[in-house]
Amino acid sequence: MKKIIVAVLSLFLVACQQNQTVKNEKIKVVSTTSIIGDIVKSIAQDKVEQHILIDVGLDPHGYEAKTKDIEKINAADVVLYTGLNLEAKMSNVFEKISTKNKKVIAVTESIKDSPQLIKVQEDGQEVVDPHYWFDIDLFQKSVDSVYKVLVENDSKNKEFYSTNYKKYTQELAELKKESQEKMKLIPSTSRYLITPHDAFQYFARANGIEVKALQGVSTESEISTKEVLSLIDFIYNNKVKAIFVESTTPHKNIETVRESLKVKGFEVKIGEELYSDSLSDEKGNADTYIKMYKHNVNAIVEALK
Ligand SMILES: [Zn+2]
């Protein structure tokens, strides 16, 4: 009898210990972009072990999953990607896994049919503009989704996540108000935002500025000579003060536009580098979504006011 009690007790102890390990273990989250990565960081901080697939400064439109990425995806508890065809060359990977396993989630799932999404014609087809994060209200919806996923997969930290989520939501509301106020400093005659690829339509809609780009919403789209020439004419005719480069695309196309305008006798300056599809690294001044948004607003206002 004594032996049985000891055996039962030790089994109970082992079970308790195992339970303890499971309880203390951090869930593994894989995020494709630094922007999703920052949502996770804002809500979960150090409660999860996070890996970001696409390094800062790299272009998500053309990024292809490498063997080491697939290994990380397979080992993760949760995989978060943008969707809306942003990670175009990885969509097959995600769609294939997500049908088998619910752990792969597009953070835009709840807004994929929203009338607030912008549709554009690109290379003869209608496509959704994936840069939804520049509309802070839509971005908030993806924050809601990430929060939900974290709580579902890691309920032991629910309260911690809830506190951070509420705080972050508040900060985003402030960011929206502050950005719209600041953008009003640009006079009506110079409210034109010229960028390399068409990543700022949502930003333009939210902040009342007209946007034109050298290339379509995907960096994989064609750059037509006709459109480049018409953009040059547009800048010339509207005496646009500044044009912009971005951190994830080559600067040379915008520099060529500036040179062509110089030949026509018009000097346009190149504004500070904008962050569109990636945050900066930790040394930069745009290593969080909020800092990235503020940096872009400041750069645009400074150059165009
Ligand atoms: Zn883009």
PDB file of C-alpha atoms and ligand atoms in Angstrom:
ATOM      1  CA  MET A   1       0.000   0.000   0.000  1.00  0.00           C
ATOM      2  CA  LYS A   2       2.806   2.375   1.017  1.00  0.00           C
ATOM      3  CA  LYS A   3       4.551   1.656  -2.302  1.00  0.00           C
ATOM      4  CA  ILE A   4       1.394   2.485  -4.231  1.00  0.00           C
ATOM      5  CA  ILE A   5       0.971   5.779  -2.397  1.00  0.00           C
ATOM      6  CA  VAL A   6       4.595   6.720  -3.097  1.00  0.00           C
ATOM      7  CA  ALA A   7       4.161   5.814  -6.776  1.00  0.00           C
ATOM      8  CA  VAL A   8       0.955   7.856  -7.057  1.00  0.00           C
ATOM      9  CA  LEU A   9       2.574  10.773  -5.265  1.00  0.00           C
ATOM     10  CA  SER A  10       5.616  10.747  -7.511  1.00  0.00           C
ATOM     11  CA  LEU A  11       3.431  10.548 -10.591  1.00  0.00           C
ATOM     12  CA  PHE A  12       1.515  13.526  -9.261  1.00  0.00           C
ATOM     13  CA  LEU A  13       4.777  15.423  -8.705  1.00  0.00           C
ATOM     14  CA  VAL A  14       5.998  14.657 -12.226  1.00  0.00           C
ATOM     15  CA  ALA A  15       2.666  15.821 -13.623  1.00  0.00           C
ATOM     16  CA  CYS A  16       2.924  19.051 -11.620  1.00  0.00           C
ATOM     17  CA  GLN A  17       6.462  19.680 -12.813  1.00  0.00           C
ATOM     18  CA  GLN A  18       5.508  19.044 -16.434  1.00  0.00           C
ATOM     19  CA  ASN A  19       2.560  21.324 -16.087  1.00  0.00           C
ATOM     20  CA  GLN A  20       4.870  23.965 -14.643  1.00  0.00           C
ATOM     21  CA  THR A  21       7.231  23.747 -17.649  1.00  0.00           C
ATOM     22  CA  VAL A  22       4.353  24.082 -20.095  1.00  0.00           C
ATOM     23  CA  LYS A  23       3.029  27.027 -18.116  1.00  0.00           C
ATOM     24  CA  ASN A  24       6.323  28.891 -18.119  1.00  0.00           C
ATOM     25  CA  GLU A  25       7.197  28.242 -21.733  1.00  0.00           C
ATOM     26  CA  LYS A  26       7.027  31.153 -24.150  1.00  0.00           C
ATOM     27  CA  ILE A  27       5.009  30.628 -27.306  1.00  0.00           C
ATOM     28  CA  LYS A  28       6.957  30.944 -30.559  1.00  0.00           C
ATOM     29  CA  VAL A  29       5.643  33.586 -32.941  1.00  0.00           C
ATOM     30  CA  VAL A  30       6.900  34.091 -36.487  1.00  0.00           C
ATOM     31  CA  SER A  31       5.954  37.370 -38.200  1.00  0.00           C
ATOM     32  CA  THR A  32       6.760  38.145 -41.816  1.00  0.00           C
ATOM     33  CA  THR A  33       7.345  41.915 -41.624  1.00  0.00           C
ATOM     34  CA  SER A  34       8.842  44.277 -39.072  1.00  0.00           C
ATOM     35  CA  ILE A  35       5.478  46.092 -38.977  1.00  0.00           C
ATOM     36  CA  ILE A  36       3.622  42.965 -37.781  1.00  0.00           C
ATOM     37  CA  GLY A  37       6.601  42.260 -35.528  1.00  0.00           C
ATOM     38  CA  ASP A  38       6.066  45.614 -33.844  1.00  0.00           C
ATOM     39  CA  ILE A  39       2.383  44.884 -33.165  1.00  0.00           C
ATOM     40  CA  VAL A  40       3.437  41.658 -31.442  1.00  0.00           C
ATOM     41  CA  LYS A  41       6.160  43.487 -29.473  1.00  0.00           C
ATOM     42  CA  SER A  42       3.741  46.220 -28.390  1.00  0.00           C
ATOM     43  CA  ILE A  43       1.231  43.723 -26.998  1.00  0.00           C
ATOM     44  CA  ALA A  44       3.390  40.778 -25.892  1.00  0.00           C
ATOM     45  CA  GLN A  45       6.781  42.396 -25.189  1.00  0.00           C
ATOM     46  CA  ASP A  46       9.047  39.628 -23.832  1.00  0.00           C
ATOM     47  CA  LYS A  47       6.255  37.124 -23.140  1.00  0.00           C
ATOM     48  CA  VAL A  48       6.716  35.489 -26.553  1.00  0.00           C
ATOM     49  CA  GLU A  49       9.731  34.347 -28.506  1.00  0.00           C
ATOM     50  CA  GLN A  50       9.408  36.184 -31.794  1.00  0.00           C
ATOM     51  CA  HIS A  51      11.235  35.750 -35.087  1.00  0.00           C
ATOM     52  CA  ILE A  52      10.766  38.190 -37.994  1.00  0.00           C
ATOM     53  CA  LEU A  53      11.311  36.653 -41.434  1.00  0.00           C
ATOM     54  CA  ILE A  54      11.907  39.720 -43.640  1.00  0.00           C
ATOM     55  CA  ASP A  55      14.829  41.789 -42.349  1.00  0.00           C
ATOM     56  CA  VAL A  56      14.341  45.547 -42.028  1.00  0.00           C
ATOM     57  CA  GLY A  57      15.055  47.384 -45.269  1.00  0.00           C
ATOM     58  CA  LEU A  58      14.067  44.444 -47.464  1.00  0.00           C
ATOM     59  CA  ASP A  59      11.137  44.594 -49.863  1.00  0.00           C
ATOM     60  CA  PRO A  60       8.257  42.256 -48.849  1.00  0.00           C
ATOM     61  CA  HIS A  61       6.671  42.221 -52.356  1.00  0.00           C
ATOM     62  CA  GLY A  62       9.564  40.290 -53.847  1.00  0.00           C
ATOM     63  CA  TYR A  63      10.677  38.317 -50.792  1.00  0.00           C
ATOM     64  CA  GLU A  64      10.881  34.546 -51.236  1.00  0.00           C
ATOM     65  CA  ALA A  65      10.890  32.154 -48.266  1.00  0.00           C
ATOM     66  CA  LYS A  66      14.253  30.502 -47.686  1.00  0.00           C
ATOM     67  CA  THR A  67      14.840  27.057 -46.168  1.00  0.00           C
ATOM     68  CA  LYS A  68      15.617  28.606 -42.775  1.00  0.00           C
ATOM     69  CA  ASP A  69      12.321  30.543 -42.935  1.00  0.00           C
ATOM     70  CA  ILE A  70      10.337  27.370 -43.583  1.00  0.00           C
ATOM     71  CA  GLU A  71      12.089  25.771 -40.585  1.00  0.00           C
ATOM     72  CA  LYS A  72      11.071  28.710 -38.380  1.00  0.00           C
ATOM     73  CA  ILE A  73       7.493  28.540 -39.706  1.00  0.00           C
ATOM     74  CA  ASN A  74       7.279  24.818 -38.979  1.00  0.00           C
ATOM     75  CA  ALA A  75       8.605  25.252 -35.438  1.00  0.00           C
ATOM     76  CA  ALA A  76       6.268  28.165 -34.587  1.00  0.00           C
ATOM     77  CA  ASP A  77       3.090  28.100 -32.518  1.00  0.00           C
ATOM     78  CA  VAL A  78       1.711  31.086 -34.431  1.00  0.00           C
ATOM     79  CA  VAL A  79       2.672  32.515 -37.835  1.00  0.00           C
ATOM     80  CA  LEU A  80       1.446  35.991 -38.741  1.00  0.00           C
ATOM     81  CA  TYR A  81       1.563  37.424 -42.251  1.00  0.00           C
ATOM     82  CA  THR A  82       0.024  40.537 -43.788  1.00  0.00           C
ATOM     83  CA  GLY A  83      -2.105  39.043 -46.551  1.00  0.00           C
ATOM     84  CA  LEU A  84      -3.734  41.182 -49.297  1.00  0.00           C
ATOM     85  CA  ASN A  85      -0.992  39.725 -51.465  1.00  0.00           C
ATOM     86  CA  LEU A  86       1.747  41.855 -49.874  1.00  0.00           C
ATOM     87  CA  GLU A  87       4.040  38.870 -49.407  1.00  0.00           C
ATOM     88  CA  ALA A  88       3.161  37.830 -52.964  1.00  0.00           C
ATOM     89  CA  LYS A  89       5.961  35.317 -53.380  1.00  0.00           C
ATOM     90  CA  MET A  90       5.165  33.576 -50.109  1.00  0.00           C
ATOM     91  CA  SER A  91       1.353  33.408 -50.385  1.00  0.00           C
ATOM     92  CA  ASN A  92       1.466  29.858 -51.698  1.00  0.00           C
ATOM     93  CA  VAL A  93       3.490  28.733 -48.700  1.00  0.00           C
ATOM     94  CA  PHE A  94       1.029  30.316 -46.250  1.00  0.00           C
ATOM     95  CA  GLU A  95      -2.146  29.259 -48.009  1.00  0.00           C
ATOM     96  CA  LYS A  96      -0.902  25.689 -48.178  1.00  0.00           C
ATOM     97  CA  ILE A  97      -0.020  25.569 -44.476  1.00  0.00           C
ATOM     98  CA  SER A  98      -3.092  27.466 -43.250  1.00  0.00           C
ATOM     99  CA  THR A  99      -5.534  24.978 -44.784  1.00  0.00           C
ATOM    100  CA  LYS A 100      -3.899  22.222 -42.736  1.00  0.00           C
ATOM    101  CA  ASN A 101      -3.109  24.198 -39.650  1.00  0.00           C
ATOM    102  CA  LYS A 102      -4.913  27.120 -38.072  1.00  0.00           C
ATOM    103  CA  LYS A 103      -1.723  28.605 -36.661  1.00  0.00           C
ATOM    104  CA  VAL A 104      -0.992  30.572 -39.863  1.00  0.00           C
ATOM    105  CA  ILE A 105      -2.998  33.785 -39.798  1.00  0.00           C
ATOM    106  CA  ALA A 106      -3.259  36.822 -42.078  1.00  0.00           C
ATOM    107  CA  VAL A 107      -3.497  39.892 -39.835  1.00  0.00           C
ATOM    108  CA  THR A 108      -5.820  41.468 -42.428  1.00  0.00           C
ATOM    109  CA  GLU A 109      -8.290  38.562 -42.376  1.00  0.00           C
ATOM    110  CA  SER A 110     -10.982  40.681 -40.667  1.00  0.00           C
ATOM    111  CA  ILE A 111     -10.664  43.554 -43.176  1.00  0.00           C
ATOM    112  CA  LYS A 112     -10.175  41.624 -46.402  1.00  0.00           C
ATOM    113  CA  ASP A 113     -13.686  42.524 -47.615  1.00  0.00           C
ATOM    114  CA  SER A 114     -13.742  46.017 -46.100  1.00  0.00           C
ATOM    115  CA  PRO A 115     -14.966  48.822 -48.389  1.00  0.00           C
ATOM    116  CA  GLN A 116     -12.149  50.874 -46.861  1.00  0.00           C
ATOM    117  CA  LEU A 117      -9.559  48.877 -48.808  1.00  0.00           C
ATOM    118  CA  ILE A 118      -8.243  50.674 -51.884  1.00  0.00           C
ATOM    119  CA  LYS A 119      -8.416  48.885 -55.235  1.00  0.00           C
ATOM    120  CA  VAL A 120      -6.196  49.876 -58.145  1.00  0.00           C
ATOM    121  CA  GLN A 121      -5.556  48.802 -61.713  1.00  0.00           C
ATOM    122  CA  GLU A 122      -2.159  47.224 -62.078  1.00  0.00           C
ATOM    123  CA  ASP A 123      -0.693  45.620 -65.198  1.00  0.00           C
ATOM    124  CA  GLY A 124      -4.233  45.302 -66.586  1.00  0.00           C
ATOM    125  CA  GLN A 125      -5.850  43.800 -63.469  1.00  0.00           C
ATOM    126  CA  GLU A 126      -7.733  45.127 -60.466  1.00  0.00           C
ATOM    127  CA  VAL A 127      -5.745  44.495 -57.291  1.00  0.00           C
ATOM    128  CA  VAL A 128      -6.092  45.477 -53.647  1.00  0.00           C
ATOM    129  CA  ASP A 129      -3.509  47.950 -52.423  1.00  0.00           C
ATOM    130  CA  PRO A 130      -1.876  46.020 -49.545  1.00  0.00           C
ATOM    131  CA  HIS A 131      -0.390  49.051 -47.684  1.00  0.00           C
ATOM    132  CA  TYR A 132      -3.398  49.202 -45.344  1.00  0.00           C
ATOM    133  CA  TRP A 133      -1.189  50.052 -42.311  1.00  0.00           C
ATOM    134  CA  PHE A 134      -1.044  53.705 -43.341  1.00  0.00           C
ATOM    135  CA  ASP A 135      -4.756  53.975 -42.533  1.00  0.00           C
ATOM    136  CA  ILE A 136      -4.524  53.925 -38.731  1.00  0.00           C
ATOM    137  CA  ASP A 137      -8.167  52.753 -38.371  1.00  0.00           C
ATOM    138  CA  LEU A 138      -7.481  49.725 -40.580  1.00  0.00           C
ATOM    139  CA  PHE A 139      -4.167  49.153 -38.813  1.00  0.00           C
ATOM    140  CA  GLN A 140      -6.059  49.104 -35.505  1.00  0.00           C
ATOM    141  CA  LYS A 141      -8.213  46.250 -36.875  1.00  0.00           C
ATOM    142  CA  SER A 142      -5.070  44.189 -37.493  1.00  0.00           C
ATOM    143  CA  VAL A 143      -3.861  45.034 -33.966  1.00  0.00           C
ATOM    144  CA  ASP A 144      -7.213  43.691 -32.685  1.00  0.00           C
ATOM    145  CA  SER A 145      -6.597  40.452 -34.626  1.00  0.00           C
ATOM    146  CA  VAL A 146      -3.063  40.017 -33.288  1.00  0.00           C
ATOM    147  CA  TYR A 147      -4.312  40.614 -29.730  1.00  0.00           C
ATOM    148  CA  LYS A 148      -7.022  37.976 -30.215  1.00  0.00           C
ATOM    149  CA  VAL A 149      -4.549  35.435 -31.599  1.00  0.00           C
ATOM    150  CA  LEU A 150      -2.098  36.019 -28.732  1.00  0.00           C
ATOM    151  CA  VAL A 151      -4.799  35.552 -26.102  1.00  0.00           C
ATOM    152  CA  GLU A 152      -6.137  32.420 -27.808  1.00  0.00           C
ATOM    153  CA  ASN A 153      -2.705  30.830 -27.987  1.00  0.00           C
ATOM    154  CA  ASP A 154      -1.306  32.044 -24.686  1.00  0.00           C
ATOM    155  CA  SER A 155      -4.168  32.558 -22.255  1.00  0.00           C
ATOM    156  CA  LYS A 156      -1.858  32.554 -19.199  1.00  0.00           C
ATOM    157  CA  ASN A 157      -0.709  36.073 -20.192  1.00  0.00           C
ATOM    158  CA  LYS A 158      -4.160  37.378 -21.071  1.00  0.00           C
ATOM    159  CA  GLU A 159      -4.172  40.174 -18.517  1.00  0.00           C
ATOM    160  CA  PHE A 160      -0.726  41.385 -19.516  1.00  0.00           C
ATOM    161  CA  TYR A 161      -1.742  41.414 -23.190  1.00  0.00           C
ATOM    162  CA  SER A 162      -5.003  43.158 -22.422  1.00  0.00           C
ATOM    163  CA  THR A 163      -3.285  46.015 -20.540  1.00  0.00           C
ATOM    164  CA  ASN A 164      -0.750  46.578 -23.334  1.00  0.00           C
ATOM    165  CA  TYR A 165      -3.371  46.283 -26.051  1.00  0.00           C
ATOM    166  CA  LYS A 166      -5.526  48.981 -24.446  1.00  0.00           C
ATOM    167  CA  LYS A 167      -2.531  51.270 -24.010  1.00  0.00           C
ATOM    168  CA  TYR A 168      -1.427  50.722 -27.617  1.00  0.00           C
ATOM    169  CA  THR A 169      -4.941  51.392 -28.943  1.00  0.00           C
ATOM    170  CA  GLN A 170      -4.903  54.691 -27.080  1.00  0.00           C
ATOM    171  CA  GLU A 171      -1.496  55.591 -28.562  1.00  0.00           C
ATOM    172  CA  LEU A 172      -2.733  54.826 -32.075  1.00  0.00           C
ATOM    173  CA  ALA A 173      -5.748  57.103 -31.629  1.00  0.00           C
ATOM    174  CA  GLU A 174      -3.384  59.881 -30.520  1.00  0.00           C
ATOM    175  CA  LEU A 175      -1.071  59.204 -33.453  1.00  0.00           C
ATOM    176  CA  LYS A 176      -3.960  59.582 -35.897  1.00  0.00           C
ATOM    177  CA  LYS A 177      -5.056  62.902 -34.424  1.00  0.00           C
ATOM    178  CA  GLU A 178      -1.539  64.281 -34.181  1.00  0.00           C
ATOM    179  CA  SER A 179      -0.620  63.250 -37.757  1.00  0.00           C
ATOM    180  CA  GLN A 180      -3.728  64.807 -39.283  1.00  0.00           C
ATOM    181  CA  GLU A 181      -3.076  68.038 -37.373  1.00  0.00           C
ATOM    182  CA  LYS A 182       0.562  68.203 -38.441  1.00  0.00           C
ATOM    183  CA  MET A 183      -0.212  67.479 -42.098  1.00  0.00           C
ATOM    184  CA  LYS A 184      -2.438  70.583 -42.138  1.00  0.00           C
ATOM    185  CA  LEU A 185       0.762  72.650 -42.039  1.00  0.00           C
ATOM    186  CA  ILE A 186       1.310  71.892 -45.746  1.00  0.00           C
ATOM    187  CA  PRO A 187      -0.280  74.634 -47.881  1.00  0.00           C
ATOM    188  CA  SER A 188      -3.014  73.555 -50.328  1.00  0.00           C
ATOM    189  CA  THR A 189      -0.816  74.484 -53.308  1.00  0.00           C
ATOM    190  CA  SER A 190       1.866  71.968 -52.399  1.00  0.00           C
ATOM    191  CA  ARG A 191      -0.115  68.965 -51.196  1.00  0.00           C
ATOM    192  CA  TYR A 192       1.479  66.477 -53.597  1.00  0.00           C
ATOM    193  CA  LEU A 193       3.344  63.431 -52.389  1.00  0.00           C
ATOM    194  CA  ILE A 194       5.598  61.807 -55.022  1.00  0.00           C
ATOM    195  CA  THR A 195       7.031  58.404 -54.098  1.00  0.00           C
ATOM    196  CA  PRO A 196       8.915  55.559 -55.853  1.00  0.00           C
ATOM    197  CA  HIS A 197       6.275  52.823 -55.512  1.00  0.00           C
ATOM    198  CA  ASP A 198       2.606  53.409 -54.783  1.00  0.00           C
ATOM    199  CA  ALA A 199       2.639  52.654 -51.044  1.00  0.00           C
ATOM    200  CA  PHE A 200       1.057  55.854 -49.709  1.00  0.00           C
ATOM    201  CA  GLN A 201      -2.536  55.826 -51.032  1.00  0.00           C
ATOM    202  CA  TYR A 202      -3.964  55.039 -47.574  1.00  0.00           C
ATOM    203  CA  PHE A 203      -1.697  57.643 -46.003  1.00  0.00           C
ATOM    204  CA  ALA A 204      -2.840  60.177 -48.613  1.00  0.00           C
ATOM    205  CA  ARG A 205      -6.526  59.429 -48.041  1.00  0.00           C
ATOM    206  CA  ALA A 206      -6.158  59.686 -44.268  1.00  0.00           C
ATOM    207  CA  ASN A 207      -4.134  62.887 -44.329  1.00  0.00           C
ATOM    208  CA  GLY A 208      -5.661  64.775 -47.257  1.00  0.00           C
ATOM    209  CA  ILE A 209      -2.790  64.842 -49.745  1.00  0.00           C
ATOM    210  CA  GLU A 210      -2.613  63.750 -53.387  1.00  0.00           C
ATOM    211  CA  VAL A 211      -0.175  60.939 -54.081  1.00  0.00           C
ATOM    212  CA  LYS A 212       1.571  59.927 -57.283  1.00  0.00           C
ATOM    213  CA  ALA A 213       4.154  57.208 -57.735  1.00  0.00           C
ATOM    214  CA  LEU A 214       6.637  56.043 -60.330  1.00  0.00           C
ATOM    215  CA  GLN A 215       5.579  52.437 -59.937  1.00  0.00           C
ATOM    216  CA  GLY A 216       2.388  50.566 -58.969  1.00  0.00           C
ATOM    217  CA  VAL A 217       1.367  49.181 -55.573  1.00  0.00           C
ATOM    218  CA  SER A 218       3.725  46.244 -56.078  1.00  0.00           C
ATOM    219  CA  THR A 219       7.433  46.747 -56.638  1.00  0.00           C
ATOM    220  CA  GLU A 220       7.103  43.840 -59.077  1.00  0.00           C
ATOM    221  CA  SER A 221       4.865  45.913 -61.394  1.00  0.00           C
ATOM    222  CA  GLU A 222       6.110  47.427 -64.659  1.00  0.00           C
ATOM    223  CA  ILE A 223       7.440  50.995 -64.779  1.00  0.00           C
ATOM    224  CA  SER A 224       6.164  52.472 -68.044  1.00  0.00           C
ATOM    225  CA  THR A 225       8.103  55.255 -69.786  1.00  0.00           C
ATOM    226  CA  LYS A 226       4.814  56.973 -70.608  1.00  0.00           C
ATOM    227  CA  GLU A 227       3.894  57.164 -66.921  1.00  0.00           C
ATOM    228  CA  VAL A 228       7.357  58.360 -65.902  1.00  0.00           C
ATOM    229  CA  LEU A 229       7.122  61.181 -68.462  1.00  0.00           C
ATOM    230  CA  SER A 230       3.642  62.109 -67.301  1.00  0.00           C
ATOM    231  CA  LEU A 231       4.867  62.181 -63.677  1.00  0.00           C
ATOM    232  CA  ILE A 232       7.735  64.486 -64.687  1.00  0.00           C
ATOM    233  CA  ASP A 233       5.222  66.809 -66.399  1.00  0.00           C
ATOM    234  CA  PHE A 234       2.992  66.686 -63.320  1.00  0.00           C
ATOM    235  CA  ILE A 235       5.867  67.730 -61.010  1.00  0.00           C
ATOM    236  CA  TYR A 236       6.906  70.450 -63.455  1.00  0.00           C
ATOM    237  CA  ASN A 237       3.391  71.855 -63.990  1.00  0.00           C
ATOM    238  CA  ASN A 238       2.534  71.865 -60.285  1.00  0.00           C
ATOM    239  CA  LYS A 239       5.964  73.121 -59.195  1.00  0.00           C
ATOM    240  CA  VAL A 240       6.117  70.289 -56.635  1.00  0.00           C
ATOM    241  CA  LYS A 241       8.648  71.250 -53.943  1.00  0.00           C
ATOM    242  CA  ALA A 242      10.019  67.819 -53.100  1.00  0.00           C
ATOM    243  CA  ILE A 243       9.924  64.176 -54.157  1.00  0.00           C
ATOM    244  CA  PHE A 244      10.789  61.200 -51.966  1.00  0.00           C
ATOM    245  CA  VAL A 245      12.845  58.031 -51.839  1.00  0.00           C
ATOM    246  CA  GLU A 246      12.038  55.036 -49.612  1.00  0.00           C
ATOM    247  CA  SER A 247      14.108  52.609 -47.588  1.00  0.00           C
ATOM    248  CA  THR A 248      12.955  49.449 -49.368  1.00  0.00           C
ATOM    249  CA  THR A 249      13.375  50.473 -53.033  1.00  0.00           C
ATOM    250  CA  PRO A 250      16.389  51.723 -55.059  1.00  0.00           C
ATOM    251  CA  HIS A 251      16.829  55.520 -55.041  1.00  0.00           C
ATOM    252  CA  LYS A 252      18.035  55.722 -58.646  1.00  0.00           C
ATOM    253  CA  ASN A 253      14.613  56.097 -60.317  1.00  0.00           C
ATOM    254  CA  ILE A 254      13.683  59.134 -58.250  1.00  0.00           C
ATOM    255  CA  GLU A 255      17.157  60.590 -58.833  1.00  0.00           C
ATOM    256  CA  THR A 256      16.612  60.174 -62.592  1.00  0.00           C
ATOM    257  CA  VAL A 257      13.321  62.075 -62.294  1.00  0.00           C
ATOM    258  CA  ARG A 258      15.134  64.905 -60.520  1.00  0.00           C
ATOM    259  CA  GLU A 259      17.820  64.970 -63.246  1.00  0.00           C
ATOM    260  CA  SER A 260      15.191  65.081 -66.009  1.00  0.00           C
ATOM    261  CA  LEU A 261      13.484  68.007 -64.308  1.00  0.00           C
ATOM    262  CA  LYS A 262      16.830  69.785 -63.996  1.00  0.00           C
ATOM    263  CA  VAL A 263      17.238  69.491 -67.787  1.00  0.00           C
ATOM    264  CA  LYS A 264      13.807  71.131 -68.119  1.00  0.00           C
ATOM    265  CA  GLY A 265      15.069  73.941 -65.853  1.00  0.00           C
ATOM    266  CA  PHE A 266      13.199  72.934 -62.685  1.00  0.00           C
ATOM    267  CA  GLU A 267      14.951  72.132 -59.411  1.00  0.00           C
ATOM    268  CA  VAL A 268      13.076  69.706 -57.170  1.00  0.00           C
ATOM    269  CA  LYS A 269      14.612  68.564 -53.916  1.00  0.00           C
ATOM    270  CA  ILE A 270      14.629  64.991 -52.635  1.00  0.00           C
ATOM    271  CA  GLY A 271      13.061  64.791 -49.186  1.00  0.00           C
ATOM    272  CA  GLU A 272      14.197  62.610 -46.312  1.00  0.00           C
ATOM    273  CA  GLU A 273      13.942  58.860 -46.911  1.00  0.00           C
ATOM    274  CA  LEU A 274      10.441  57.520 -46.156  1.00  0.00           C
ATOM    275  CA  TYR A 275       9.637  54.157 -44.601  1.00  0.00           C
ATOM    276  CA  SER A 276       6.847  52.390 -46.440  1.00  0.00           C
ATOM    277  CA  ASP A 277       7.020  48.597 -46.248  1.00  0.00           C
ATOM    278  CA  SER A 278       9.540  48.160 -43.441  1.00  0.00           C
ATOM    279  CA  LEU A 279      10.550  49.828 -40.210  1.00  0.00           C
ATOM    280  CA  SER A 280      14.142  50.970 -39.650  1.00  0.00           C
ATOM    281  CA  ASP A 281      16.641  49.005 -37.592  1.00  0.00           C
ATOM    282  CA  GLU A 282      17.101  49.866 -33.914  1.00  0.00           C
ATOM    283  CA  LYS A 283      19.685  52.549 -34.724  1.00  0.00           C
ATOM    284  CA  GLY A 284      17.241  54.331 -37.027  1.00  0.00           C
ATOM    285  CA  ASN A 285      14.480  56.701 -35.969  1.00  0.00           C
ATOM    286  CA  ALA A 286      11.636  54.522 -37.250  1.00  0.00           C
ATOM    287  CA  ASP A 287      12.067  51.232 -35.433  1.00  0.00           C
ATOM    288  CA  THR A 288       8.452  51.097 -34.240  1.00  0.00           C
ATOM    289  CA  TYR A 289       5.232  51.573 -36.215  1.00  0.00           C
ATOM    290  CA  ILE A 290       4.419  54.763 -34.302  1.00  0.00           C
ATOM    291  CA  LYS A 291       7.914  56.203 -34.807  1.00  0.00           C
ATOM    292  CA  MET A 292       7.794  55.230 -38.491  1.00  0.00           C
ATOM    293  CA  TYR A 293       4.476  57.019 -39.003  1.00  0.00           C
ATOM    294  CA  LYS A 294       5.716  60.118 -37.168  1.00  0.00           C
ATOM    295  CA  HIS A 295       8.977  60.108 -39.124  1.00  0.00           C
ATOM    296  CA  ASN A 296       7.078  60.012 -42.438  1.00  0.00           C
ATOM    297  CA  VAL A 297       4.715  62.803 -41.378  1.00  0.00           C
ATOM    298  CA  ASN A 298       7.626  64.989 -40.245  1.00  0.00           C
ATOM    299  CA  ALA A 299       9.662  64.314 -43.406  1.00  0.00           C
ATOM    300  CA  ILE A 300       6.701  65.120 -45.676  1.00  0.00           C
ATOM    301  CA  VAL A 301       5.685  68.239 -43.753  1.00  0.00           C
ATOM    302  CA  GLU A 302       9.266  69.555 -43.563  1.00  0.00           C
ATOM    303  CA  ALA A 303       9.816  69.129 -47.308  1.00  0.00           C
ATOM    304  CA  LEU A 304       6.454  70.447 -48.533  1.00  0.00           C
ATOM    305  CA  LYS A 305       5.382  73.162 -46.093  1.00  0.00           C
TER     306      LYS A 305
HETATM  307 ZN    ZN B   1       4.882  48.177 -51.006  1.00  0.00          ZN
END
